[in-house]
XYZ file of C-alpha atoms in Angstrom:
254
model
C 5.338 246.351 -71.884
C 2.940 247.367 -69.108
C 3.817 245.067 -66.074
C 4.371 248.443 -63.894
C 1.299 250.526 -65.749
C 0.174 253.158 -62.799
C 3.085 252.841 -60.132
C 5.517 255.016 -59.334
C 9.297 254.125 -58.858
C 12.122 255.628 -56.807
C 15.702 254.629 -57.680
C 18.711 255.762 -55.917
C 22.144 256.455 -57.460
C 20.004 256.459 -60.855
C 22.373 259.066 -63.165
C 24.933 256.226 -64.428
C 25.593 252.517 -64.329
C 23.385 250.136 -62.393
C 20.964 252.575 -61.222
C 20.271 254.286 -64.967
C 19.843 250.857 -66.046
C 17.498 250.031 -63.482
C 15.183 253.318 -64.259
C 15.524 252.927 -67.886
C 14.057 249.056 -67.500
C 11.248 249.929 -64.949
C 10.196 253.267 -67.440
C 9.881 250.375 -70.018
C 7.494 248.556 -68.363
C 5.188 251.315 -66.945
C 6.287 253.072 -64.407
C 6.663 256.625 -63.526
C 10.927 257.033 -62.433
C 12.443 259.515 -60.168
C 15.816 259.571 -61.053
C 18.150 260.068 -58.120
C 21.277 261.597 -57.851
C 23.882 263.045 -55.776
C 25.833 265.637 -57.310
C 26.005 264.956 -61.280
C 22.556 266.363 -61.935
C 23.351 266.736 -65.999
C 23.729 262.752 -65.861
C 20.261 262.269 -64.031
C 19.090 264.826 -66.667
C 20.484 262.405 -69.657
C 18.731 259.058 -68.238
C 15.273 260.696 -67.596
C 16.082 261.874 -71.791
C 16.368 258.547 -72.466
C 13.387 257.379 -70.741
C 10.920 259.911 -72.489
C 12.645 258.961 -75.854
C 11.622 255.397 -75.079
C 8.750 256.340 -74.260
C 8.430 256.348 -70.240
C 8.535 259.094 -67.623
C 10.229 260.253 -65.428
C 11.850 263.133 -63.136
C 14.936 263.479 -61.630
C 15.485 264.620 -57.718
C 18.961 265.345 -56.244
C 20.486 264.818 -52.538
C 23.447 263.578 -51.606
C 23.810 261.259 -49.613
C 25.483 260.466 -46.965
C 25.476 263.759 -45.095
C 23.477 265.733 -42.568
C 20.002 266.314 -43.632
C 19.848 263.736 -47.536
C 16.915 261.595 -46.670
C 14.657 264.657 -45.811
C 16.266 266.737 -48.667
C 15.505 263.342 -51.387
C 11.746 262.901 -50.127
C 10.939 266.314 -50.370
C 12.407 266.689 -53.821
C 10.106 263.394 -54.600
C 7.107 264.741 -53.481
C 8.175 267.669 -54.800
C 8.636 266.255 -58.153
C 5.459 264.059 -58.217
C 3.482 266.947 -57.320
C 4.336 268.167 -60.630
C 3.922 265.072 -62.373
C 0.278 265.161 -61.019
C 0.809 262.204 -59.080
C -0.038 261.934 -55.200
C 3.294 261.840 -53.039
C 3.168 257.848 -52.659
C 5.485 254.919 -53.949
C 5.172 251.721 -55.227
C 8.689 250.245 -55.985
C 11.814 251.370 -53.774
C 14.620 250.419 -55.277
C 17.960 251.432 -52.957
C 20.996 251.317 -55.471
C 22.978 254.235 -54.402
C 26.733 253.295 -52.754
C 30.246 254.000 -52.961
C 33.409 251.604 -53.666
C 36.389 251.812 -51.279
C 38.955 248.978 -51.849
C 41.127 249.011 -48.483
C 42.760 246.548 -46.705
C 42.315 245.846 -43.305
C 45.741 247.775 -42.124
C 45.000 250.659 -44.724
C 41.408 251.201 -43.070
C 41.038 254.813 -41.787
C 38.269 255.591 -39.083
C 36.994 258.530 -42.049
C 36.881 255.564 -44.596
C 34.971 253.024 -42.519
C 32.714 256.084 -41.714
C 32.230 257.332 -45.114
C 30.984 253.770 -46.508
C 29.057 252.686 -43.621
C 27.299 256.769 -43.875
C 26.251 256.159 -47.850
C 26.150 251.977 -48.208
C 24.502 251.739 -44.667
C 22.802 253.991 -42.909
C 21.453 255.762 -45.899
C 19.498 253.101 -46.972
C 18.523 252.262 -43.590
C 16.999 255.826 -43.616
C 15.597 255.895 -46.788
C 14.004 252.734 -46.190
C 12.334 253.824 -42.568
C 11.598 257.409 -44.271
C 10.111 255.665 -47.317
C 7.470 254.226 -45.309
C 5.504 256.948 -44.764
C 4.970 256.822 -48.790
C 5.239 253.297 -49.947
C 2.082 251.537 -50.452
C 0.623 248.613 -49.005
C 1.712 245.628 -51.743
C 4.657 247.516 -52.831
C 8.768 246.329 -53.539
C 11.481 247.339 -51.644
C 14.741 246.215 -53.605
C 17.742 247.164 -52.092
C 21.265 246.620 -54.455
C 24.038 244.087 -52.210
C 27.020 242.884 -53.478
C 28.519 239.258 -54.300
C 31.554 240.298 -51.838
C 29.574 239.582 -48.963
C 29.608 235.861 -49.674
C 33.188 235.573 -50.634
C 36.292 236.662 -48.742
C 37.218 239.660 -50.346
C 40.124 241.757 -48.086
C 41.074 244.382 -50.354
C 37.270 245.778 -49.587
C 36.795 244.295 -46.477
C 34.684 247.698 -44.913
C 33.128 247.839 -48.221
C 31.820 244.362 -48.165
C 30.829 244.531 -44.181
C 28.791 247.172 -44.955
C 26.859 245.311 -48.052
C 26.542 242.420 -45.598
C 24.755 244.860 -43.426
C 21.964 245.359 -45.786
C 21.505 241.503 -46.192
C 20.451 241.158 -42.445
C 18.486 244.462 -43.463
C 16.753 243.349 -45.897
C 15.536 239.638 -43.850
C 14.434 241.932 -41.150
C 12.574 244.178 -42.909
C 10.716 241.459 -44.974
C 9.473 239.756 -41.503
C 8.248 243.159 -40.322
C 6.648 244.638 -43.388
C 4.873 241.060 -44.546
C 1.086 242.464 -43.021
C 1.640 244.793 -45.131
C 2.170 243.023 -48.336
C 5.514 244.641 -49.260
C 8.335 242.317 -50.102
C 11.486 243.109 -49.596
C 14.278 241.623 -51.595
C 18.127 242.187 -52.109
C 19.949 241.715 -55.590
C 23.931 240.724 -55.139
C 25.721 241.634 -58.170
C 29.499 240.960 -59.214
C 31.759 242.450 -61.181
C 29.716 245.179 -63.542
C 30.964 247.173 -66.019
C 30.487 250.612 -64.768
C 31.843 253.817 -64.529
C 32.803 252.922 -60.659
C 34.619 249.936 -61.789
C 36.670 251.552 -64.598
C 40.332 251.254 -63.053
C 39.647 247.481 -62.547
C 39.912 247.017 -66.426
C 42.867 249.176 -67.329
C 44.104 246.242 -69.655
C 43.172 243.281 -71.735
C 44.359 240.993 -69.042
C 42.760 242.565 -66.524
C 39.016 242.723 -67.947
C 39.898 238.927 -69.061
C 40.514 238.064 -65.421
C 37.431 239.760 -64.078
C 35.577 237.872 -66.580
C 36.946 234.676 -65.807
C 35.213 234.769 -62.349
C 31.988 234.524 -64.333
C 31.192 230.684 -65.313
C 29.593 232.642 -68.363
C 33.272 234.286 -68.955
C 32.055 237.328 -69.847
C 31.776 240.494 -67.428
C 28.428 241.609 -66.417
C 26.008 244.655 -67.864
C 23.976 246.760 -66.154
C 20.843 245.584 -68.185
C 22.032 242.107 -66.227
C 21.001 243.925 -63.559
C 18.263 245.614 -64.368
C 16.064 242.936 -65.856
C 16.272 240.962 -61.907
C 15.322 244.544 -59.978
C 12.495 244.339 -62.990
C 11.249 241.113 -61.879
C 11.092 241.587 -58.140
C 9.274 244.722 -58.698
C 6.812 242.985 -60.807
C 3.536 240.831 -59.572
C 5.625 237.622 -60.648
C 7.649 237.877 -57.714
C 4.840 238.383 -55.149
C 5.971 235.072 -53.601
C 9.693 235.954 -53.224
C 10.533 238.150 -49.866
C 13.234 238.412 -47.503
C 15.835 236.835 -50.316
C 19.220 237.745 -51.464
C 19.516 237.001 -54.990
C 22.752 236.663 -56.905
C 22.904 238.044 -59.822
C 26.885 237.669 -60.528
C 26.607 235.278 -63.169
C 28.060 232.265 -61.114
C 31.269 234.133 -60.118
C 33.437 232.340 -58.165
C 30.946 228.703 -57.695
């Protein structure tokens, strides 16, 4: 599997879940990872393991995010790590995963909550993005990770889905403005996933049964669900597709 022979991939939040499966896939077809992460650097370490025992590279390069300082602090840890790959400091495939959960309701919303999610779901990819720029090559993907909540009322999460919805409008913008240049930009809207994040949604039997329910497939998605739609936008297949939201929830709640 070559699809992604010769570019070079950057995937946030990359040490677990979503984003590991999302590196793992894009190693497999070609591509040279930096594995992101934000304070669990021995997890970063075990995805770019498994990526060399499948036979891909990759590096890992920690910020966090979300504070003073993390886009500056990521990119030059990229070019720092891609110097020593022997690779020139450029990009191919962005892929924006990184976020936090916050379930809240709209009377338990503090003003550090709704600043904390809009910080690391919002305006960190915003920056990363604009940053990113300066790196990405003409004909490159930009695929920032949504979430199915913005299209269904969800008011347990209600500042967590706002600021998913956010990167929606993002990502239409950003496709209109960075068409000249080749680069699509896409969005992938995921639902339920079992992940390390979502672990205390599935305490029981009855409650991963219920979460799977949503699913017209009944069954509760993978990361690898995941991964293999990020795969296909940053592939040539999907040169047609910009400025698109795709769900990727397996039908939840039709």
């Amino acid at each position: 599997m070559d699809a992604l022979a010769g570019r070079t991939a950057l995937v946030t939040g990359a040490s677990r879940g979503i984003g590991r499966a999302i590196a793992r896939r894009l190693a497999r077809e070609g591509a040279l990872v930096a594995v992101h992460y934000g304070r669990n650097e021995a997890a970063a370490q075990q995805t770019r393991e498994l990526i060399v025992e499948e036979g891909g590279r990759a590096f890992a390069v920690g910020a966090e995010l979300g504070v003073p300082g993390d886009i500056e602090a990521l990119y030059a840890g990229l070019e720092e790590g891609l110097a020593a790959q022997g690779t020139e400091p450029c990009l191919d495939i962005l892929v924006s995963n990184a976020g936090i959960s916050g379930s809240a309701r709209i009377h338990e919303v503090t003003p550090e909550l709704f600043d904390r999610l809009f910080a690391v779901n919002t305006k960190s990819p915003f920056f990363l993005v604009q940053r990113g720029l300066k790196n990405l090559r003409d004909g490159g993907r930009i695929i920032i990770i949504s979430s199915a909540a913005t299209r269904v009322a969800y008011p347990r999460s209600v500042v967590y889905a706002m600021a998913k919805g956010a990167l929606n409008t993002f990502t239409l913008a950003l496709a209109r403005e960075l068409g000249p240049r080749g680069i699509t930009v896409n969005a992938v809207s995921p639902g339920f996933v079992e992940t390390d994040m979502n672990v205390e949604k599935r305490v029981t039997a009855e409650a991963t049964a219920a979460l799977a329910a949503l699913s017209v497939f009944n069954r509760v998605g993978q990361p690898a669900d995941i991964a293999d739609v990020v795969a296909f936008l940053a592939s040539d297949a999907s040169r047609w597709i910009t400025g698109q939201c795709l769900d990727a929830s397996g039908g939840s709640r039709l």
